[in-house]
mmCIF file of C-alpha atoms in Angstrom:
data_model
loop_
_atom_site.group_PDB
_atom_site.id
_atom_site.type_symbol
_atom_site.label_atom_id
_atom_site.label_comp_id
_atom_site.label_asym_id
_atom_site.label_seq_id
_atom_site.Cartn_x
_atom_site.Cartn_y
_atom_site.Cartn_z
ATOM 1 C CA UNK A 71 137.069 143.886 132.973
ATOM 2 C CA UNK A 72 137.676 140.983 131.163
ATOM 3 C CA UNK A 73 140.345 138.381 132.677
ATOM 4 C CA UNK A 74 141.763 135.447 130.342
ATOM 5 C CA UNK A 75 142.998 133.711 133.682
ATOM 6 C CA UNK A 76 139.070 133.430 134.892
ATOM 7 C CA UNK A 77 138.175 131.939 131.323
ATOM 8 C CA UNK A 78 141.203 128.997 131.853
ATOM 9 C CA UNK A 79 140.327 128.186 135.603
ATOM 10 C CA UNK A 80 136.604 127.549 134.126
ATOM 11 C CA UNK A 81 137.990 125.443 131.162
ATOM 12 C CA UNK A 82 139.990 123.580 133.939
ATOM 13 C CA UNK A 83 136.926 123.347 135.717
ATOM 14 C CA UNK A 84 135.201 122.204 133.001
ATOM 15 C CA UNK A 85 137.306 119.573 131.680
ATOM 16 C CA UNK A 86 137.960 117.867 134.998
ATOM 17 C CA UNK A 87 133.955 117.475 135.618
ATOM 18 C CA UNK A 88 133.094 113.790 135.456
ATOM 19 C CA UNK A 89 129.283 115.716 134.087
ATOM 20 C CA UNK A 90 130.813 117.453 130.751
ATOM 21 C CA UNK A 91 131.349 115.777 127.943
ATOM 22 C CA UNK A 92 131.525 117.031 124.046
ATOM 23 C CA UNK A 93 128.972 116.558 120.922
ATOM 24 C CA UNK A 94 128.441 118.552 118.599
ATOM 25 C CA UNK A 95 124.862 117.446 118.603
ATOM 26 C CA UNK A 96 124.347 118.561 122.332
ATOM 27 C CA UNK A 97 126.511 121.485 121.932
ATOM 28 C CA UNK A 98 126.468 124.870 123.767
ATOM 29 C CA UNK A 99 125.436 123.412 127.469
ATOM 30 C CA UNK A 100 122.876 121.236 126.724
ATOM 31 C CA UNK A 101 122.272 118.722 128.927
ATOM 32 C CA UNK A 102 120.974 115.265 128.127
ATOM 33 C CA UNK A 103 120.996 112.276 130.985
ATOM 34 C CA UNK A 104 122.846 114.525 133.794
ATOM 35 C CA UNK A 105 125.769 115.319 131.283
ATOM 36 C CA UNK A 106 126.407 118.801 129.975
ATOM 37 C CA UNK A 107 127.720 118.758 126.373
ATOM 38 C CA UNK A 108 130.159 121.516 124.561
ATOM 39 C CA UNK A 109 131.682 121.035 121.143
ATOM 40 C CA UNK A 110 135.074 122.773 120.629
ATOM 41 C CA UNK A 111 133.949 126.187 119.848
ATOM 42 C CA UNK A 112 131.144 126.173 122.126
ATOM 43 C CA UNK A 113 133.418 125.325 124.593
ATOM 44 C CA UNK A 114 135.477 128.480 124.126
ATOM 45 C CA UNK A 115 132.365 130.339 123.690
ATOM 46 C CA UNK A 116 131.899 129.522 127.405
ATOM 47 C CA UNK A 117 135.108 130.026 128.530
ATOM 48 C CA UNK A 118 135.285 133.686 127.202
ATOM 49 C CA UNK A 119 132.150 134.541 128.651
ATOM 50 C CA UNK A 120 133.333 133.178 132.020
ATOM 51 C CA UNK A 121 136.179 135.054 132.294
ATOM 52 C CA UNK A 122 133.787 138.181 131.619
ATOM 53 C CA UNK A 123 134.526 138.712 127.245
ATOM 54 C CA UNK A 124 131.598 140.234 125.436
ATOM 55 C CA UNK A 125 131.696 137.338 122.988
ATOM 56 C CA UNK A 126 128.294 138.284 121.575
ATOM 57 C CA UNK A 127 129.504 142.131 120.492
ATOM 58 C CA UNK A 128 132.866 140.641 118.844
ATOM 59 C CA UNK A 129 130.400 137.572 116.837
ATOM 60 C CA UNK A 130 128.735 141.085 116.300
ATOM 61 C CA UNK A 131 132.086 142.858 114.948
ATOM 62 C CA UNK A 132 133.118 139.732 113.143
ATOM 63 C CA UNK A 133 130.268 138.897 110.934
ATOM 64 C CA UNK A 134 127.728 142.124 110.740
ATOM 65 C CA UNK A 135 125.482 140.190 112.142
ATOM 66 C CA UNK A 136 123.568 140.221 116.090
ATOM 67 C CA UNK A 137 124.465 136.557 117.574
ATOM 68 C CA UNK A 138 120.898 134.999 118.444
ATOM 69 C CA UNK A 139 121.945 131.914 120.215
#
């Protein structure tokens, strides 16, 4: 089941890791010299899927289309 209070404690996580850091080049957990880069809706992306969301099916609902990475 899918719990919005695991998806903040990994945001929290997240943010307070000396390792993440945000470009929009480097987005969706690359990472490039020992940092791990997000851009804002990557980041979210993440967080949903942490605290157990299906974000692929609801890209899936949302645009008609299968989300390929």
């Amino acid at each position: 089941m899918p719990n919005i209070a695991l998806s903040t404690q990994w945001a929290i996580t997240k943010c307070n890791d000396a390792n993440v850091g945000y470009s929009q080049m480097y987005r969706n957990e690359q990472t490039v010299g020992g940092i791990t880069y997000y851009d804002c809706a990557s980041f979210i992306w993440y967080a949903l899927k942490a605290g157990g969301f299906n974000v692929e099916a609801a890209y899936k609902t949302a645009t008609g289309v299968a989300y390929t990475g």
